[in-house]
Structure formats: structure tokens, C-alpha cells
CSV table of C-alpha atoms and ligand atoms in Angstrom, one decimal:
chain,number,residue,atom,x,y,z
A,1,MET,CA,57.4,50.5,20.0
A,2,ASN,CA,56.6,47.0,21.2
A,3,GLU,CA,57.7,43.6,19.8
A,4,GLU,CA,54.9,43.4,17.3
A,5,THR,CA,56.4,46.3,15.4
A,6,THR,CA,59.6,44.4,14.6
A,7,LYS,CA,57.7,42.4,12.0
A,8,ILE,CA,56.5,45.6,10.3
A,9,PRO,CA,58.8,47.0,7.5
A,10,HIS,CA,60.6,50.2,8.5
A,11,ALA,CA,58.9,52.3,5.8
A,12,THR,CA,55.5,51.1,7.1
A,13,ALA,CA,56.5,51.8,10.7
A,14,LYS,CA,57.4,55.4,9.8
A,15,ARG,CA,53.9,56.0,8.5
A,16,LEU,CA,52.2,54.6,11.7
A,17,PRO,CA,52.1,58.0,13.5
A,18,LEU,CA,50.5,59.6,10.5
A,19,TYR,CA,47.8,57.0,10.3
A,20,TYR,CA,47.3,57.1,14.0
A,21,ARG,CA,46.7,60.8,14.1
A,22,PHE,CA,44.1,60.6,11.3
A,23,ILE,CA,42.3,57.6,12.8
A,24,LYS,CA,42.2,59.3,16.2
A,25,ASN,CA,40.5,62.3,14.6
A,26,LEU,CA,38.0,60.0,12.9
A,27,HIS,CA,37.2,58.3,16.1
A,28,ALA,CA,36.7,61.6,17.9
A,29,SER,CA,34.2,62.6,15.3
A,30,GLY,CA,32.3,59.4,15.8
A,31,LYS,CA,33.2,57.6,12.6
A,32,GLN,CA,33.0,53.8,12.7
A,33,ARG,CA,34.7,52.9,9.5
A,34,VAL,CA,37.0,54.4,6.8
A,35,SER,CA,37.9,53.3,3.3
A,36,SER,CA,41.4,53.1,2.0
A,37,ALA,CA,40.5,55.9,-0.6
A,38,GLN,CA,39.5,58.2,2.3
A,39,LEU,CA,42.7,57.4,4.2
A,40,SER,CA,44.7,57.9,1.0
A,41,GLU,CA,43.2,61.4,0.5
A,42,ALA,CA,43.8,62.4,4.1
A,43,VAL,CA,47.3,61.2,4.7
A,44,LYS,CA,48.6,61.6,1.0
A,45,VAL,CA,49.8,58.0,0.7
A,46,ASP,CA,48.5,56.0,-2.3
A,47,SER,CA,45.8,53.5,-1.5
A,48,ALA,CA,47.8,50.4,-2.6
A,49,THR,CA,50.5,51.3,-0.1
A,50,ILE,CA,47.8,51.8,2.6
A,51,ARG,CA,46.3,48.4,1.9
A,52,ARG,CA,49.7,46.7,2.0
A,53,ASP,CA,50.6,48.6,5.2
A,54,PHE,CA,47.3,47.7,6.9
A,55,SER,CA,47.7,44.1,6.0
A,56,TYR,CA,50.8,44.1,8.3
A,57,PHE,CA,48.6,45.4,11.1
A,58,GLY,CA,46.2,42.5,10.6
A,59,ALA,CA,43.6,44.9,9.4
A,60,LEU,CA,41.9,43.5,6.4
A,61,GLY,CA,39.5,46.0,4.8
A,62,LYS,CA,36.2,44.6,3.5
A,63,LYS,CA,35.0,45.7,0.1
A,64,GLY,CA,32.2,48.2,0.5
A,65,TYR,CA,32.9,48.6,4.2
A,66,GLY,CA,36.5,49.7,4.6
A,67,TYR,CA,38.4,49.4,7.9
A,68,ASN,CA,37.1,49.3,11.4
A,69,VAL,CA,38.2,52.5,13.1
A,70,ASN,CA,38.0,51.1,16.6
A,71,TYR,CA,40.2,48.2,15.7
A,72,LEU,CA,42.8,50.5,14.0
A,73,LEU,CA,42.8,52.8,16.9
A,74,SER,CA,43.5,50.2,19.5
A,75,PHE,CA,46.2,48.6,17.3
A,76,PHE,CA,48.0,51.9,16.7
A,77,SER,CA,47.9,53.0,20.3
A,78,LYS,CA,49.2,49.6,21.5
A,79,THR,CA,51.9,49.4,18.8
A,80,LEU,CA,53.1,52.9,19.4
A,81,ASP,CA,53.0,52.4,23.1
A,82,GLN,CA,50.9,55.5,23.3
A,83,ASP,CA,49.2,54.3,26.5
A,84,GLU,CA,52.3,55.3,28.3
A,85,LEU,CA,53.6,58.8,28.5
A,86,THR,CA,57.1,59.0,26.9
A,87,LYS,CA,59.4,61.7,28.2
A,88,VAL,CA,62.1,63.1,26.0
A,89,ALA,CA,64.7,65.8,26.4
A,90,LEU,CA,65.7,68.7,24.3
A,91,ILE,CA,69.2,69.9,23.9
A,92,GLY,CA,69.8,73.5,22.7
A,93,VAL,CA,67.1,76.1,23.6
A,94,GLY,CA,67.6,78.5,20.6
A,95,ASN,CA,64.9,79.6,18.2
A,96,LEU,CA,63.9,76.2,17.1
A,97,GLY,CA,64.4,74.6,20.5
A,98,THR,CA,62.2,77.2,22.1
A,99,ALA,CA,59.5,76.6,19.6
A,100,PHE,CA,59.5,72.9,20.4
A,101,LEU,CA,59.3,73.7,24.1
A,102,ASN,CA,56.2,75.8,23.5
A,103,TYR,CA,54.7,73.2,21.2
A,104,ASN,CA,52.2,70.9,22.9
A,105,PHE,CA,53.3,67.4,21.6
A,106,LEU,CA,50.6,65.9,23.9
A,107,LYS,CA,48.0,67.2,21.5
A,108,ASN,CA,48.8,64.6,18.9
A,109,ASN,CA,50.6,61.8,20.8
A,110,ASN,CA,51.6,60.8,24.3
A,111,THR,CA,55.0,62.4,24.2
A,112,LYS,CA,56.3,65.2,26.4
A,113,ILE,CA,59.5,67.2,26.6
A,114,ALA,CA,60.4,66.7,30.2
A,115,MET,CA,63.7,68.7,30.4
A,116,ALA,CA,66.0,70.8,28.3
A,117,PHE,CA,69.7,71.5,28.4
A,118,GLU,CA,71.7,74.7,27.5
A,119,VAL,CA,75.2,76.3,27.8
A,120,SER,CA,73.9,79.8,27.9
A,121,PRO,CA,73.9,81.1,31.5
A,122,GLU,CA,70.9,83.3,30.9
A,123,LYS,CA,68.8,80.3,30.0
A,124,ILE,CA,70.0,77.8,32.6
A,125,GLY,CA,67.7,77.7,35.6
A,126,THR,CA,64.7,79.1,33.8
A,127,LYS,CA,61.6,77.4,32.4
A,128,ILE,CA,59.8,77.5,29.2
A,129,SER,CA,56.2,76.1,29.1
A,130,ASP,CA,57.0,74.6,32.5
A,131,VAL,CA,60.0,72.6,31.1
A,132,PRO,CA,63.1,73.2,33.3
A,133,ILE,CA,66.3,74.2,31.5
A,134,TYR,CA,69.4,72.6,33.0
A,135,ASP,CA,73.1,73.2,32.6
A,136,MET,CA,74.8,70.9,30.0
A,137,ALA,CA,77.2,69.9,32.8
A,138,GLU,CA,74.3,67.9,34.3
A,139,LEU,CA,73.4,66.1,31.0
A,140,GLU,CA,74.2,62.5,31.8
A,141,GLU,CA,73.1,62.7,35.4
A,142,ARG,CA,69.7,64.2,34.6
A,143,LEU,CA,69.0,61.9,31.7
A,144,ASN,CA,69.8,58.8,33.6
A,145,GLU,CA,67.8,59.9,36.6
A,146,GLU,CA,64.6,60.2,34.5
A,147,GLY,CA,65.5,57.2,32.3
A,148,ILE,CA,65.2,59.3,29.1
A,149,THR,CA,65.7,57.3,25.9
A,150,ALA,CA,65.2,59.9,23.2
A,151,VAL,CA,66.5,63.4,22.7
A,152,ILE,CA,65.8,66.3,20.3
A,153,LEU,CA,69.0,68.0,19.2
A,154,THR,CA,68.6,71.7,18.3
A,155,VAL,CA,72.2,72.9,18.9
A,156,PRO,CA,74.6,74.5,16.4
A,157,ALA,CA,76.0,71.9,14.0
A,158,ALA,CA,79.5,72.3,15.4
A,159,ALA,CA,78.4,71.1,18.9
A,160,ALA,CA,76.3,68.2,17.7
A,161,GLN,CA,78.8,65.3,17.5
A,162,GLN,CA,80.5,66.1,20.8
A,163,ILE,CA,77.0,66.0,22.5
A,164,THR,CA,76.1,62.8,20.7
A,165,ASP,CA,79.3,61.2,22.1
A,166,ARG,CA,78.3,62.1,25.6
A,167,LEU,CA,74.9,60.4,25.1
A,168,GLU,CA,76.8,57.1,25.0
A,169,ASN,CA,77.0,57.3,28.7
A,170,THR,CA,73.2,57.4,29.0
A,171,ASP,CA,70.2,55.3,28.1
A,172,VAL,CA,69.4,57.4,25.0
A,173,LYS,CA,68.7,55.2,22.0
A,174,GLY,CA,67.1,57.7,19.7
A,175,ILE,CA,68.1,61.2,18.5
A,176,LEU,CA,65.9,63.5,16.5
A,177,ASN,CA,68.6,65.6,14.8
A,178,PHE,CA,67.6,69.0,13.6
A,179,THR,CA,71.2,70.1,13.0
A,180,PRO,CA,72.8,69.8,9.6
A,181,ALA,CA,75.5,67.6,11.1
A,182,ARG,CA,75.7,64.0,10.0
A,183,LEU,CA,76.1,62.2,13.3
A,184,ALA,CA,78.3,59.1,14.0
A,185,VAL,CA,76.6,56.8,16.5
A,186,PRO,CA,77.0,53.3,17.7
A,187,PRO,CA,74.7,50.7,16.0
A,188,SER,CA,72.4,50.7,19.1
A,189,VAL,CA,71.5,54.3,18.6
A,190,ARG,CA,69.0,55.4,15.9
A,191,VAL,CA,69.2,58.9,14.4
A,192,HIS,CA,66.3,60.5,12.5
A,193,HIS,CA,67.7,63.5,10.7
A,194,ILE,CA,65.5,66.5,9.9
A,195,ASP,CA,67.3,69.3,8.1
A,196,LEU,CA,64.6,71.9,7.6
A,197,ALA,CA,66.8,74.0,5.2
A,198,VAL,CA,67.5,71.0,3.0
A,199,GLU,CA,63.8,70.0,3.0
A,200,LEU,CA,62.7,73.5,2.0
A,201,GLN,CA,65.4,73.7,-0.7
A,202,SER,CA,64.3,70.3,-2.0
A,203,LEU,CA,60.7,71.3,-2.1
A,204,ILE,CA,61.5,74.4,-4.1
A,205,TYR,CA,63.7,72.4,-6.5
A,206,PHE,CA,60.8,70.0,-7.2
A,207,LEU,CA,58.3,72.9,-7.7
A,208,LYS,CA,60.6,74.5,-10.2
A,209,ASN,CA,61.7,71.4,-12.1
A,210,TYR,CA,58.6,69.2,-11.9
A,211,PRO,CA,55.7,71.6,-11.7
A,212,ASN,CA,53.1,69.3,-13.2
A,213,GLU,CA,54.0,66.0,-11.7
A,214,ASP,CA,51.9,63.9,-9.4
A,215,THR,CA,53.1,64.8,-5.9
A,216,GLU,CA,53.3,61.4,-4.1
A,217,SER,CA,56.7,61.0,-2.4
B,1,ATP,P1,68.1,77.8,16.1
B,1,ATP,O1,69.1,77.2,15.1
B,1,ATP,O2,67.5,76.8,17.0
B,1,ATP,O3,67.2,78.8,15.5
B,1,ATP,P2,69.6,79.9,17.3
B,1,ATP,O4,70.0,80.6,16.0
B,1,ATP,O5,68.8,80.7,18.2
B,1,ATP,O6,69.0,78.5,17.1
B,1,ATP,P3,72.1,78.4,17.6
B,1,ATP,O7,73.4,79.1,17.5
B,1,ATP,O8,71.7,77.5,16.5
B,1,ATP,O9,71.0,79.5,18.0
B,1,ATP,O10,72.0,77.6,19.0
B,1,ATP,C1,70.9,77.0,19.5
B,1,ATP,C2,71.0,76.9,21.0
B,1,ATP,O11,71.9,75.9,21.4
B,1,ATP,C3,71.4,78.2,21.6
B,1,ATP,O12,70.5,78.5,22.6
B,1,ATP,C4,72.8,77.9,22.2
B,1,ATP,O13,73.0,78.6,23.4
B,1,ATP,C5,72.7,76.4,22.5
B,1,ATP,N1,74.0,75.8,22.5
B,1,ATP,C6,75.2,76.1,21.8
B,1,ATP,N2,76.1,75.2,22.0
B,1,ATP,C7,75.6,74.3,22.9
B,1,ATP,C8,76.1,73.1,23.5
B,1,ATP,N3,77.3,72.7,23.3
B,1,ATP,N4,75.3,72.4,24.3
B,1,ATP,C9,74.0,72.8,24.5
B,1,ATP,N5,73.5,73.9,23.9
B,1,ATP,C10,74.2,74.6,23.1
């Protein structure tokens, strides 16, 4: 993200890609404007939060008109640096890692997995969806060569910290951690943790215990 984003609160910044995807779809279908109520319905964020978020973007909705779709689109693509293709790396080509390699991230944003890393000799040297799978021994060298700044971690939990420590010798500043491990990182590195098992368990807990509640979260 560029400098403008530093003024935007973190919670707002995290919702940016969500807004961006929806606005892009609206634009593609020829819509010129959108109301906060329509946005709210589509992205499942309450409209007061949307209005507050959008005021940080300098987008002030007009009563009876809503927001200008072109303005929002150019703001989001500029702020998210989506004009430029961002290459990321994936570490651990198991079930989840393989699914990510097969998933076309370019569909929704300008991000691409450029390379993957493995320890398993059967996988090293092969390709999935055109993404080369390299030996973990080459991790630092390959990442630095391509100037990769973000990685997706889909290795067993036990291997996660040791790999994270190796990333300190690279330009990597962001880790999308799909392992259950809590990672210790220097302050310059940001970790976003997505534990699918915990998320599913939490969803089921809420369904069981709060079945009739409003679902905003
Ligand atoms: P998933 O959890 O993605 O479904 P899985 O059950 O297929 O994966 P895991 O044991 O979680 O397999 O391992 C994920 C992948 O990480 C495997 O392909 C494994 O070979 C690889 N792997 C294991 N240790 C390391 C390591 N230290 N560095 C890189 N890759 C590793």
C-alpha cells in the first residue's frame, strides 16, 4: 500500500480489498454510482462503518446519489497499488498449498504466486499451474533474486517458526500464516494469521450458542 494508506485506520485498511472487489464488479457491470445501503448489503459491513471508512478515502456520499463508482475504483486501485503486479511466494505445497497454486488470484486482484518451496523430493523441480517448486535450500537466494516481500505459509506447524527465522535474511515483510503456529517475528514483519480450523470451530460455536443474533462481526 502507498503512503496515503498510513492515515487510514488498520480496521478500515483491512476492509479495502473487500470494497475494491465489489466496486470493480459494479464498474464492470456499467454502474455509475452506489449507495452505502447497497454496499452494506453486498459486503456485509454496516452502513455507518462504510460511511466512516469512505470518509477516510475522501469519498463523501451525496444524499440521494450515493458514491461515485469511478472515483472509488481509481482510489482503491491506487491505494492498494493494484496497478502493479505483486509477486508472492508460497512455502509448503501440501493440500492447502496446492489449492492456492491452482487458485487464480489474478481474478480478483493483481497478485500472483511466482514461486513455491518444498522439502519433498517428489515435488521439487515440478510445476503446478506454471508455478515452479524449488528446494527449501534455495529459499533466501530465490526470494531475494525476485525481490519477494510477502509469503504464504502452508507448512506443518512444527516447521513454521524455523522457516520464519530464515525469512529475516530476505526482503519479506509480510507473512500470511495458515499454520496454527503463533509466529515470533521482528517488529518490521507483519503476520496475518488465518487458522481455518479455528475459524470453522468459532463459526459453529456461534451458530450453536447465538442462533438468532444479528450476524455482523
Ligand atoms: P495441508 O496442511 O496443506 O493440507 P498436508 O496435510 O498435505 O498439508 P502437511 O504435513 O501439512 O501436509 O505439509 C504441507 C507441505 O509442507 C507438505 O507438502 C510438506 O512436504 C511440506 N513441508 C514440510 N516441512 C517443510 C519445510 N520445513 N519446509 C517446506 N515445506 C515443508
